[in-house]
Tab-separated table of C-alpha atoms in Angstrom:
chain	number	residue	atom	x	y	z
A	1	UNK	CA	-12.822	10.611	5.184
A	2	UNK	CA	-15.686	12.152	3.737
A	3	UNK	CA	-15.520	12.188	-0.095
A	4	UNK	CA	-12.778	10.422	-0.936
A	5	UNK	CA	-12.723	6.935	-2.482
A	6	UNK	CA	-11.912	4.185	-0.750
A	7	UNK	CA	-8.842	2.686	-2.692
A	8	UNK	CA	-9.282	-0.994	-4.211
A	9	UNK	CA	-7.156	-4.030	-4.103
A	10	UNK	CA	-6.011	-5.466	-7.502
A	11	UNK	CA	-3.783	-8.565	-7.914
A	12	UNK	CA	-2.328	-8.234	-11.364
A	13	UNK	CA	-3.114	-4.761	-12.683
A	14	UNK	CA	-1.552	-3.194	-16.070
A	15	UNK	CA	1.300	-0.205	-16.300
A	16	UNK	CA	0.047	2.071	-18.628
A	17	UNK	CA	2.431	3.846	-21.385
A	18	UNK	CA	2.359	7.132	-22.880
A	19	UNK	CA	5.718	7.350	-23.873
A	20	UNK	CA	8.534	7.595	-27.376
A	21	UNK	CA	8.744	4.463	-28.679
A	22	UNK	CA	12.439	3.886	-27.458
A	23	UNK	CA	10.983	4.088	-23.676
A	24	UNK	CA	8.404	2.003	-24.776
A	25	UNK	CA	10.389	-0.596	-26.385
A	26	UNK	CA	12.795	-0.634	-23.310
A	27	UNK	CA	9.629	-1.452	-20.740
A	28	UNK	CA	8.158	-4.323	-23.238
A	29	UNK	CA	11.226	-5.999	-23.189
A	30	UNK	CA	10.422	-5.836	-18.954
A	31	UNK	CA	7.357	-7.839	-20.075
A	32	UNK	CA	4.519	-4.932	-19.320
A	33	UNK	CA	3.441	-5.248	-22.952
A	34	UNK	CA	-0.341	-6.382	-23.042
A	35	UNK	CA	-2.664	-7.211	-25.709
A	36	UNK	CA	-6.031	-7.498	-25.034
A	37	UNK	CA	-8.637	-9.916	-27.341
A	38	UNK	CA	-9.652	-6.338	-29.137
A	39	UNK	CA	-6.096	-5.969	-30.180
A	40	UNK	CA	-6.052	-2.712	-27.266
A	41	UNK	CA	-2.358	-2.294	-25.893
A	42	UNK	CA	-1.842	-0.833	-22.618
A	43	UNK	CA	0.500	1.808	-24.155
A	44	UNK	CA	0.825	4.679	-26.617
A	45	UNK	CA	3.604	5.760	-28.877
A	46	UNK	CA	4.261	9.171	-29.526
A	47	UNK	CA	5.731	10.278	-32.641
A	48	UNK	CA	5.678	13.625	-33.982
A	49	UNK	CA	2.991	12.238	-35.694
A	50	UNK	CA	0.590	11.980	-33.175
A	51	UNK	CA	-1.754	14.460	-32.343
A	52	UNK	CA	-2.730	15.992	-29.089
A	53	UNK	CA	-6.264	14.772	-29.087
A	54	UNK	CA	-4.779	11.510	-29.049
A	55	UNK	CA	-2.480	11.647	-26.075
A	56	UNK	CA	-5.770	13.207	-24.591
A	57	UNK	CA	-7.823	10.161	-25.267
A	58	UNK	CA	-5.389	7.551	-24.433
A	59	UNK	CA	-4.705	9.319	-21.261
A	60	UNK	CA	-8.644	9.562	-20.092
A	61	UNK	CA	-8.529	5.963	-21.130
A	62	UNK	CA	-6.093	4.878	-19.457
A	63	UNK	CA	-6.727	6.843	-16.028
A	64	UNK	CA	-10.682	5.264	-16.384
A	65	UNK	CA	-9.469	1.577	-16.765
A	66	UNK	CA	-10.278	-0.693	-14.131
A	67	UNK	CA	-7.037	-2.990	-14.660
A	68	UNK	CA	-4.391	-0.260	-14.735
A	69	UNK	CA	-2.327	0.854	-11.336
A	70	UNK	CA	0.022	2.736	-12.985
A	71	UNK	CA	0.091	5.322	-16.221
A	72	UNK	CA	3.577	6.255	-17.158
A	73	UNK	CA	3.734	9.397	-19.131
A	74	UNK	CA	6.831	11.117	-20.767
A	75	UNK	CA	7.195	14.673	-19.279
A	76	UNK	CA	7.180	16.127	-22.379
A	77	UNK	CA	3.823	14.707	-23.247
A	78	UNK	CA	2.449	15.199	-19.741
A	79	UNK	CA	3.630	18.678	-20.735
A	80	UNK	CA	1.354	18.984	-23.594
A	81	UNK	CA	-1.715	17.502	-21.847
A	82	UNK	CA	-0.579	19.828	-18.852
A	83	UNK	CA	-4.206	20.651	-18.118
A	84	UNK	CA	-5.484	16.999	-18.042
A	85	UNK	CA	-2.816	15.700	-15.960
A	86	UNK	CA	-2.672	18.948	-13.049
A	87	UNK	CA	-6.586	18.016	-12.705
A	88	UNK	CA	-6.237	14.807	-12.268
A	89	UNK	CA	-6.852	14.062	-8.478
A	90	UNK	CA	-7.547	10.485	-8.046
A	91	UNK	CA	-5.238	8.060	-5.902
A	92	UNK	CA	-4.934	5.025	-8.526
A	93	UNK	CA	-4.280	5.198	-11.136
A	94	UNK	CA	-1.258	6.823	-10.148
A	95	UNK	CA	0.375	8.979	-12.995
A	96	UNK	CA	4.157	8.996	-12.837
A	97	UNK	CA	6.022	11.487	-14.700
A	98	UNK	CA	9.361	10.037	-16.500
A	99	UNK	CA	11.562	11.622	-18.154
A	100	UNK	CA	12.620	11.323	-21.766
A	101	UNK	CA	15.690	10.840	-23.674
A	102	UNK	CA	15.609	14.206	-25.300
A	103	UNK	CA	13.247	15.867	-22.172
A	104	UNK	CA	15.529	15.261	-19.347
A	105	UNK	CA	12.969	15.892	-15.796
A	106	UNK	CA	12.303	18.911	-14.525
A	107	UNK	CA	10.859	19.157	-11.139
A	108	UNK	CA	9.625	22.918	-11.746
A	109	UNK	CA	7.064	20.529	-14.402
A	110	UNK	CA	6.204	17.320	-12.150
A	111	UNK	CA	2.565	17.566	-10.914
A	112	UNK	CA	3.193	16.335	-8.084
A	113	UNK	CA	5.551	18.675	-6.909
A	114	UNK	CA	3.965	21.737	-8.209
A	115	UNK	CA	1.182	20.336	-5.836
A	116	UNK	CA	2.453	20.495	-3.111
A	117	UNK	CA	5.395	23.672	-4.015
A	118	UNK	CA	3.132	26.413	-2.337
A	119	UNK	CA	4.060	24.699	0.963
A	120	UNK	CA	7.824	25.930	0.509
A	121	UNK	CA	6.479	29.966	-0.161
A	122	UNK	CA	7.769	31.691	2.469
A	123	UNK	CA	4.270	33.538	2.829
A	124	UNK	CA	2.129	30.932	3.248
A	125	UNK	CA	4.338	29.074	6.041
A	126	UNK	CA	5.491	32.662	8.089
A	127	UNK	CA	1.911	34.053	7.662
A	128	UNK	CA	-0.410	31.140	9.687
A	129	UNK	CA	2.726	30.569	12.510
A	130	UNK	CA	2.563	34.263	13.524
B	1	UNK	CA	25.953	25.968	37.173
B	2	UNK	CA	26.624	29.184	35.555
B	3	UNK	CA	26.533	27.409	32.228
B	4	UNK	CA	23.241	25.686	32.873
B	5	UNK	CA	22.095	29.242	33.361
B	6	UNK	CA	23.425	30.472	30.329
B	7	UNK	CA	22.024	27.218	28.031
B	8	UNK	CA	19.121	27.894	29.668
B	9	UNK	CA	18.510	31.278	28.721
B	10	UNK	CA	19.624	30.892	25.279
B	11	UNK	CA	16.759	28.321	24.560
B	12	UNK	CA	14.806	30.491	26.241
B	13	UNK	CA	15.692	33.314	23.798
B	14	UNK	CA	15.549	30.892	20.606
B	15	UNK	CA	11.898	29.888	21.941
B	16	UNK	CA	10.923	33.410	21.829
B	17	UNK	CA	12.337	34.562	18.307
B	18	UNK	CA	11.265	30.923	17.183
B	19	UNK	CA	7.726	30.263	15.821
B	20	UNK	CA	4.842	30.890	18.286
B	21	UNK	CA	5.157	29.047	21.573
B	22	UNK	CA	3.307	29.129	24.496
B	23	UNK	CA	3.262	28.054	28.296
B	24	UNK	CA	0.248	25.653	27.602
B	25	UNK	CA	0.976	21.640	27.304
B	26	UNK	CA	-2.060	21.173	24.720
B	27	UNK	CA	-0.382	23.438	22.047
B	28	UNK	CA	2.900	22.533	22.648
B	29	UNK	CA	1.490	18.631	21.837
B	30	UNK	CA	0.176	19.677	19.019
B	31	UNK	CA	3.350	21.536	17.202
B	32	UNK	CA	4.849	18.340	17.633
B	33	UNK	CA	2.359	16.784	15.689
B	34	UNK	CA	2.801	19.244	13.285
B	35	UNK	CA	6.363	19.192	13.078
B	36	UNK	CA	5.826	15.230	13.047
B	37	UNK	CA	3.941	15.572	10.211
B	38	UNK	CA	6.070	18.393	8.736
B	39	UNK	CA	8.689	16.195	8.609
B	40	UNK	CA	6.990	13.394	7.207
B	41	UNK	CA	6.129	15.235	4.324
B	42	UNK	CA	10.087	16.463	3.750
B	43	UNK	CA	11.327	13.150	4.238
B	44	UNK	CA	8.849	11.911	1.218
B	45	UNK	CA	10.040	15.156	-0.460
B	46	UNK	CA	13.601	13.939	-0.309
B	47	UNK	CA	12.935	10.185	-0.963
B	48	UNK	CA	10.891	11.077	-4.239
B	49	UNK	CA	13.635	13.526	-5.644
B	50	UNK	CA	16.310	10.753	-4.792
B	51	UNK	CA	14.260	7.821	-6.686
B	52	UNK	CA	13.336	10.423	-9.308
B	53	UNK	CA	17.011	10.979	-10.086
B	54	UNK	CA	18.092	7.517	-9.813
B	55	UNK	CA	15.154	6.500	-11.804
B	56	UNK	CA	16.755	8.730	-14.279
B	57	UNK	CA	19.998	7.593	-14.937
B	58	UNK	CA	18.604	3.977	-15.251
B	59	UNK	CA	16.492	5.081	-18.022
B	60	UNK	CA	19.763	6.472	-19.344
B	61	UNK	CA	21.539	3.230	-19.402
B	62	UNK	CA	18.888	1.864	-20.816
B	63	UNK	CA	18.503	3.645	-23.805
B	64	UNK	CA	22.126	3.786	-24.554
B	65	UNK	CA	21.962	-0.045	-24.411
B	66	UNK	CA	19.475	-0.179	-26.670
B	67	UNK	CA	20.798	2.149	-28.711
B	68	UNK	CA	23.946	-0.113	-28.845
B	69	UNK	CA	21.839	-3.062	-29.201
B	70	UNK	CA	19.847	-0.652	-32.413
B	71	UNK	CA	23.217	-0.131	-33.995
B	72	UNK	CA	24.612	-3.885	-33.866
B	73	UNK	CA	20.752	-5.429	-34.874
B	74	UNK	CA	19.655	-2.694	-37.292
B	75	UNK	CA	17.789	-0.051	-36.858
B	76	UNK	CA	14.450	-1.951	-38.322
B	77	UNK	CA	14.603	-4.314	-36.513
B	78	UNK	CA	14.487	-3.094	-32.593
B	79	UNK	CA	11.338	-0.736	-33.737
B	80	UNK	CA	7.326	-0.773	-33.069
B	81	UNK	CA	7.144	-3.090	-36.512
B	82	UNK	CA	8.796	-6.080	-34.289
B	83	UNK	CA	6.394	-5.678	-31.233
B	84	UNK	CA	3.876	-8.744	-30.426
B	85	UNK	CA	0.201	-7.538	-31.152
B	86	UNK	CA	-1.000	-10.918	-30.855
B	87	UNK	CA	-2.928	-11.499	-27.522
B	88	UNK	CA	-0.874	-11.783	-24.420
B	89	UNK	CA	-1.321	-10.464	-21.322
B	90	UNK	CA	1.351	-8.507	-19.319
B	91	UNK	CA	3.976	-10.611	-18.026
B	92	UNK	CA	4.986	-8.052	-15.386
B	93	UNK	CA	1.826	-6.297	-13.262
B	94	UNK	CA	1.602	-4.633	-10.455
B	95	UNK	CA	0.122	-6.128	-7.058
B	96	UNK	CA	-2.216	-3.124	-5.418
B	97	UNK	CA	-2.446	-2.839	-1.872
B	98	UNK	CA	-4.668	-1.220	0.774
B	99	UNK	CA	-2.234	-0.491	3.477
B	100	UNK	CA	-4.295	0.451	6.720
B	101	UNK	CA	-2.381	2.745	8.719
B	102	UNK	CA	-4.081	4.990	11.995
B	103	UNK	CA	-6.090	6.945	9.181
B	104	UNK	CA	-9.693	5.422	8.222
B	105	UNK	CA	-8.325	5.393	4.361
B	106	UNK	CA	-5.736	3.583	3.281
B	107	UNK	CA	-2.796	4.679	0.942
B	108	UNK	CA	-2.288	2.585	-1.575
B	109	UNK	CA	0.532	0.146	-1.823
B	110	UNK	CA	2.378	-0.892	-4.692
B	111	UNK	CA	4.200	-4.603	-4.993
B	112	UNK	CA	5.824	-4.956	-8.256
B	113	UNK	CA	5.446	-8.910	-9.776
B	114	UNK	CA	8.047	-9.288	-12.264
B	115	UNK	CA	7.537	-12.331	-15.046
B	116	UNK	CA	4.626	-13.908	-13.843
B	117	UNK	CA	1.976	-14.909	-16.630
B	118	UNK	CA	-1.249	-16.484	-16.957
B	119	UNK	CA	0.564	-19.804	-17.483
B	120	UNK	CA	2.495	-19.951	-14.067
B	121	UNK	CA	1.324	-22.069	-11.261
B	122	UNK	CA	-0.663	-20.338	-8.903
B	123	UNK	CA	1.555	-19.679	-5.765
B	124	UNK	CA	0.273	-18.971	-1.953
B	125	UNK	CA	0.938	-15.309	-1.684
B	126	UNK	CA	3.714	-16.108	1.079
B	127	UNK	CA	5.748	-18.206	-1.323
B	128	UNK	CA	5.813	-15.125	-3.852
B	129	UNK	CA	9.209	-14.679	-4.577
B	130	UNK	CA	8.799	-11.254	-6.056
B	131	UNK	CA	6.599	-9.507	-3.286
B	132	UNK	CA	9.830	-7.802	-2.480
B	133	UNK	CA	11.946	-6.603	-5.822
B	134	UNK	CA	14.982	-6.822	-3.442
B	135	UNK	CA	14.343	-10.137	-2.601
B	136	UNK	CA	13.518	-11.307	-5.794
B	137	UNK	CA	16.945	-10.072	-6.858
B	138	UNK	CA	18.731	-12.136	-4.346
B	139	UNK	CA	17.074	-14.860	-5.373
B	140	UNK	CA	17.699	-14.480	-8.826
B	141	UNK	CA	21.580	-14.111	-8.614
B	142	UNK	CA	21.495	-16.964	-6.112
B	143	UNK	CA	19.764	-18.884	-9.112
B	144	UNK	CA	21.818	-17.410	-11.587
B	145	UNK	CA	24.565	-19.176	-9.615
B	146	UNK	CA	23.175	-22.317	-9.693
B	147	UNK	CA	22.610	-22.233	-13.245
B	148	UNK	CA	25.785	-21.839	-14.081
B	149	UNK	CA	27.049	-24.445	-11.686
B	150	UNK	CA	24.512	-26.510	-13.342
B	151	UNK	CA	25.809	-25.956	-17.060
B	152	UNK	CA	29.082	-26.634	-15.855
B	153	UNK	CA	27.862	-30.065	-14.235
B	154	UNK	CA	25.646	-30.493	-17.845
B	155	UNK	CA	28.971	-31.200	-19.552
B	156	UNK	CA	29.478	-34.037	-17.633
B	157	UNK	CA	26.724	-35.977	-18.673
B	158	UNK	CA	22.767	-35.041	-18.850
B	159	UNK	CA	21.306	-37.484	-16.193
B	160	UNK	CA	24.218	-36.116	-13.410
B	161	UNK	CA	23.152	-32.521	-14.150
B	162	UNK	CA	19.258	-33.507	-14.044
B	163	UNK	CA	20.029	-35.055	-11.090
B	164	UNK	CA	21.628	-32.152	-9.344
B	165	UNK	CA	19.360	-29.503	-10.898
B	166	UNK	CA	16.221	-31.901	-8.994
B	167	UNK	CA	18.228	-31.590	-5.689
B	168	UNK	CA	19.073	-27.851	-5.902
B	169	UNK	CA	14.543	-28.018	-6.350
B	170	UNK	CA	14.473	-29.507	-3.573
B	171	UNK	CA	17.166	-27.702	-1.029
B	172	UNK	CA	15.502	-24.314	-2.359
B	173	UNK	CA	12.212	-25.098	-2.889
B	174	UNK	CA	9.937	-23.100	-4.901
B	175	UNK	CA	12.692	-20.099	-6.126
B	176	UNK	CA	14.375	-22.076	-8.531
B	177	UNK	CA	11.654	-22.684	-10.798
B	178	UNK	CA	9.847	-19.651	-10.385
B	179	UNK	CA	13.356	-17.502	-11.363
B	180	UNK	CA	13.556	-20.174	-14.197
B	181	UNK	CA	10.199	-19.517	-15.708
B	182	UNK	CA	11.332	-15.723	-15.237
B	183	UNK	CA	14.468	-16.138	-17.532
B	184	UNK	CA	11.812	-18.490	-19.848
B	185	UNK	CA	9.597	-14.915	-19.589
B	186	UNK	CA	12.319	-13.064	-20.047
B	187	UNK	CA	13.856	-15.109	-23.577
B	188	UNK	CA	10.289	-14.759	-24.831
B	189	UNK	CA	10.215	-10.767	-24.293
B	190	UNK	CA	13.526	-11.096	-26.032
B	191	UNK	CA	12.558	-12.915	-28.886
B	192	UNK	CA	9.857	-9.983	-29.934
B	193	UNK	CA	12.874	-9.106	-31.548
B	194	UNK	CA	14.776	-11.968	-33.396
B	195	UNK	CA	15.945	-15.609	-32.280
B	196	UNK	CA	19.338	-14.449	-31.099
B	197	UNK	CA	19.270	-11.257	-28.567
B	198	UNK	CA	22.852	-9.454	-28.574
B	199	UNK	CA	24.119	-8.789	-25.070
B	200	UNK	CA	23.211	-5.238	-25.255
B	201	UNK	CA	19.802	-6.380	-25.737
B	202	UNK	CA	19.965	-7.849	-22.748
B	203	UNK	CA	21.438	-5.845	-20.684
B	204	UNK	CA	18.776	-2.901	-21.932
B	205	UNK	CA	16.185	-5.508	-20.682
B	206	UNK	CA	17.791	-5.924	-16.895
B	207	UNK	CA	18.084	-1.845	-17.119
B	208	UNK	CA	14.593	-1.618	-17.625
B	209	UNK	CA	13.353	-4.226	-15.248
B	210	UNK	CA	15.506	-2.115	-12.519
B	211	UNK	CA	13.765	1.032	-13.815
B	212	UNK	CA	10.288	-0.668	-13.165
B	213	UNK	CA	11.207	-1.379	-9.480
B	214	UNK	CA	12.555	2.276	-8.916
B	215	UNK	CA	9.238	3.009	-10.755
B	216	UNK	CA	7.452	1.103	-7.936
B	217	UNK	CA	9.368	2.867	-5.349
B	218	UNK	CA	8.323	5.874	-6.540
B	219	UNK	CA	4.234	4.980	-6.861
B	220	UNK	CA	4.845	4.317	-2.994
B	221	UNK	CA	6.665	7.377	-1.851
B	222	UNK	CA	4.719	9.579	-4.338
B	223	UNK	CA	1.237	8.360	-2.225
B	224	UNK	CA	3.123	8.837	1.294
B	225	UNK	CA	4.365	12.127	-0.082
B	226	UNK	CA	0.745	13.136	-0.918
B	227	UNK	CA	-0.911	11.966	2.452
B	228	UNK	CA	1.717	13.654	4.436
B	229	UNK	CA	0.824	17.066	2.072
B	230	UNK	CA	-2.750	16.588	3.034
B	231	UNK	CA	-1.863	16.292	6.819
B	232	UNK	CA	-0.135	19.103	7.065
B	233	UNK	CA	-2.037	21.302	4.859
B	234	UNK	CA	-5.356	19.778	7.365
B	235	UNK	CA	-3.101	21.339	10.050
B	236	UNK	CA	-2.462	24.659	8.509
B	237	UNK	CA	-6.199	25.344	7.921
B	238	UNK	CA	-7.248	24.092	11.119
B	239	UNK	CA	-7.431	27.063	13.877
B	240	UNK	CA	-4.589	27.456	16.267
B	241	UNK	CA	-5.794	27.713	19.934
């Protein structure tokens, strides 16, 4: 189709991490921890330390990578960077929203969903049948 | 015959309080592409919420086991400080497809490949044991099995246990040394934090790795939830005849 992308084949490519460090720590020990020869990491803790601007650039990093299939993001951080990740449009890398330990998921939040939720408004559906 | 009269008329009615119908074959064809696709897109709906929620309380197991593992280790020591910044690459990647369906673009495909690293023998992609997560875990317990008829057999005497564990290679071919460089993987993931992993650890670390297949599962139904969207919202815009 006109305009959109053709989507690439990759063999081993990275999950990305923007998550608390317990999540984190839990999908290391999985073994999806990598280290590249600059000392980059294919994830970010956040703290309450970290600042927004961060999550921002890790997140345009991550989502420009060539080697990444996957970006994981807390909700509660994809929350904060609610802009960035609502604009986001492109089929890989896919950006999964997980939920948190103290940020159970909400589905009124997840981008995808509020994507496609205008579907489900009565108006929209009755109005074109008719 | 009066009933066939009556069923009759009562589709009949539903047809005409239903949404718009007409005489015509063409139309009718293409409502039930619509509702085809319509129902596509529900069915990805419902699959995503499902793995969503199920991808949930795995994440909650997981944290509570390593929250039991925190509490028996120390707090210090299951932290960022303990994680491996030395180079390494990722044991556990994802495989990216192009699946090729009627449409000219693909949807992308997610395979999860659990505990393969740079060091593993390059395998045919048919031999992969872990194209399929579900069959890698049958695999797995069926190795886990013959492990631990192996360490029973080890008491006995080294070479008889050697001996066995070479036949076992041979009778299963290639999944018994690829699921034993995953456990070799999996000790070294361990090991980021101490020589001697409690069982909580462990267990935290099997949560996990089921999380990452759910999280695969999801990648997948999340794209066919998003192509069906398109479809029907294609539909919606296009004028009805």
């Amino acid at each position: 189709m006109a305009g959109r992308a053709p989507v690439r084949t990759m063999n081993s490519a990275f999950i990305a991490m923007i998550a608390d460090e317990d999540t984190i720590t839990g999908f290391l020990l999985a073994g999806v921890g990598n280290v590249d020869l600059r000392r980059k990491t294919n994830y970010l803790i956040v703290d309450s330390k970290t600042t927004v601007k961060q999550i921002e650039e890790a997140f345009k990093d991550f989502t420009t990578r060539e080697d990444v299939a996957v970006v994981l993001i807390s909700q509660y951080i994809a929350n904060m960077i609610r802009f960035l990740v609502d604009s986001y449009n492109k089929p890989i890398p896919a950006i999964l929203e997980i939920p948190s330990k103290d940020y159970p998921y909400d589905p009124a939040h997840d981008s995808v969903l509020s994507r496609v939720r205008y579907l489900f408004s009565a108006e929209s559906v009755a109005s074109d049948r008719r | 015959m009066g009933e066939d009269e009556a069923i009759a008329k009562s589709s009949e009615d539903q047809n005409d309080d239903g949404v718009s119908e007409s005489k015509a074959v063409p139309v009718e064809d293409k409502e039930s592409i619509n509702d085809e696709n319509v129902e596509k897109f529900l069915d990805s709906m419902d699959d995503y919420l499902i793995l969503v929620d199920s991808l949930s309380s795995i994440l909650r197991q997981g944290w509570l086991e390593l929250a039991s593992a925190r509490h028996s280790m120390g707090a210090s020591r299951i932290s960022a400080s303990s994680y491996d910044m030395k180079y390494h690459s990722a044991a556990t990647t994802l495989q990216l497809q192009h699946e090729t369906a009627s449409s000219d673009v693909g949807q992308p495909h997610f395979v999860l490949r659990k505990w393969e690293s740079s060091d593993s023998p390059k395998k045919d992609p048919s031999d992969s044991p872990t194209r399929d997560p579900c069959e890698a875990k049958l695999e797995e317990d069926k190795w886990v099995q013959s492990v631990s008829s192996g360490l029973r057999i080890r008491t006995k005497g080294t070479s008889e246990s050697s001996e066995s564990r070479e036949k076992k290679a041979e009778n299963t071919g290639s999944p018994l040394s690829v699921d034993g460089h995953a456990q070799k993987e999996r000790l070294k993931a361990l090991s980021m934090f101490g020589a001697l992993a409690p069982p909580k650890l462990r267990a935290a670390q099997l949560s996990f790795e089921t999380a990452l297949e759910t999280l695969a599962d999801i990648a997948n139904v999340r794209a066919s939830l998003l192509r069906a969207y398109e479809q029907v919202q294609k539909e919606m815009e296009s004028p009805i005849q």
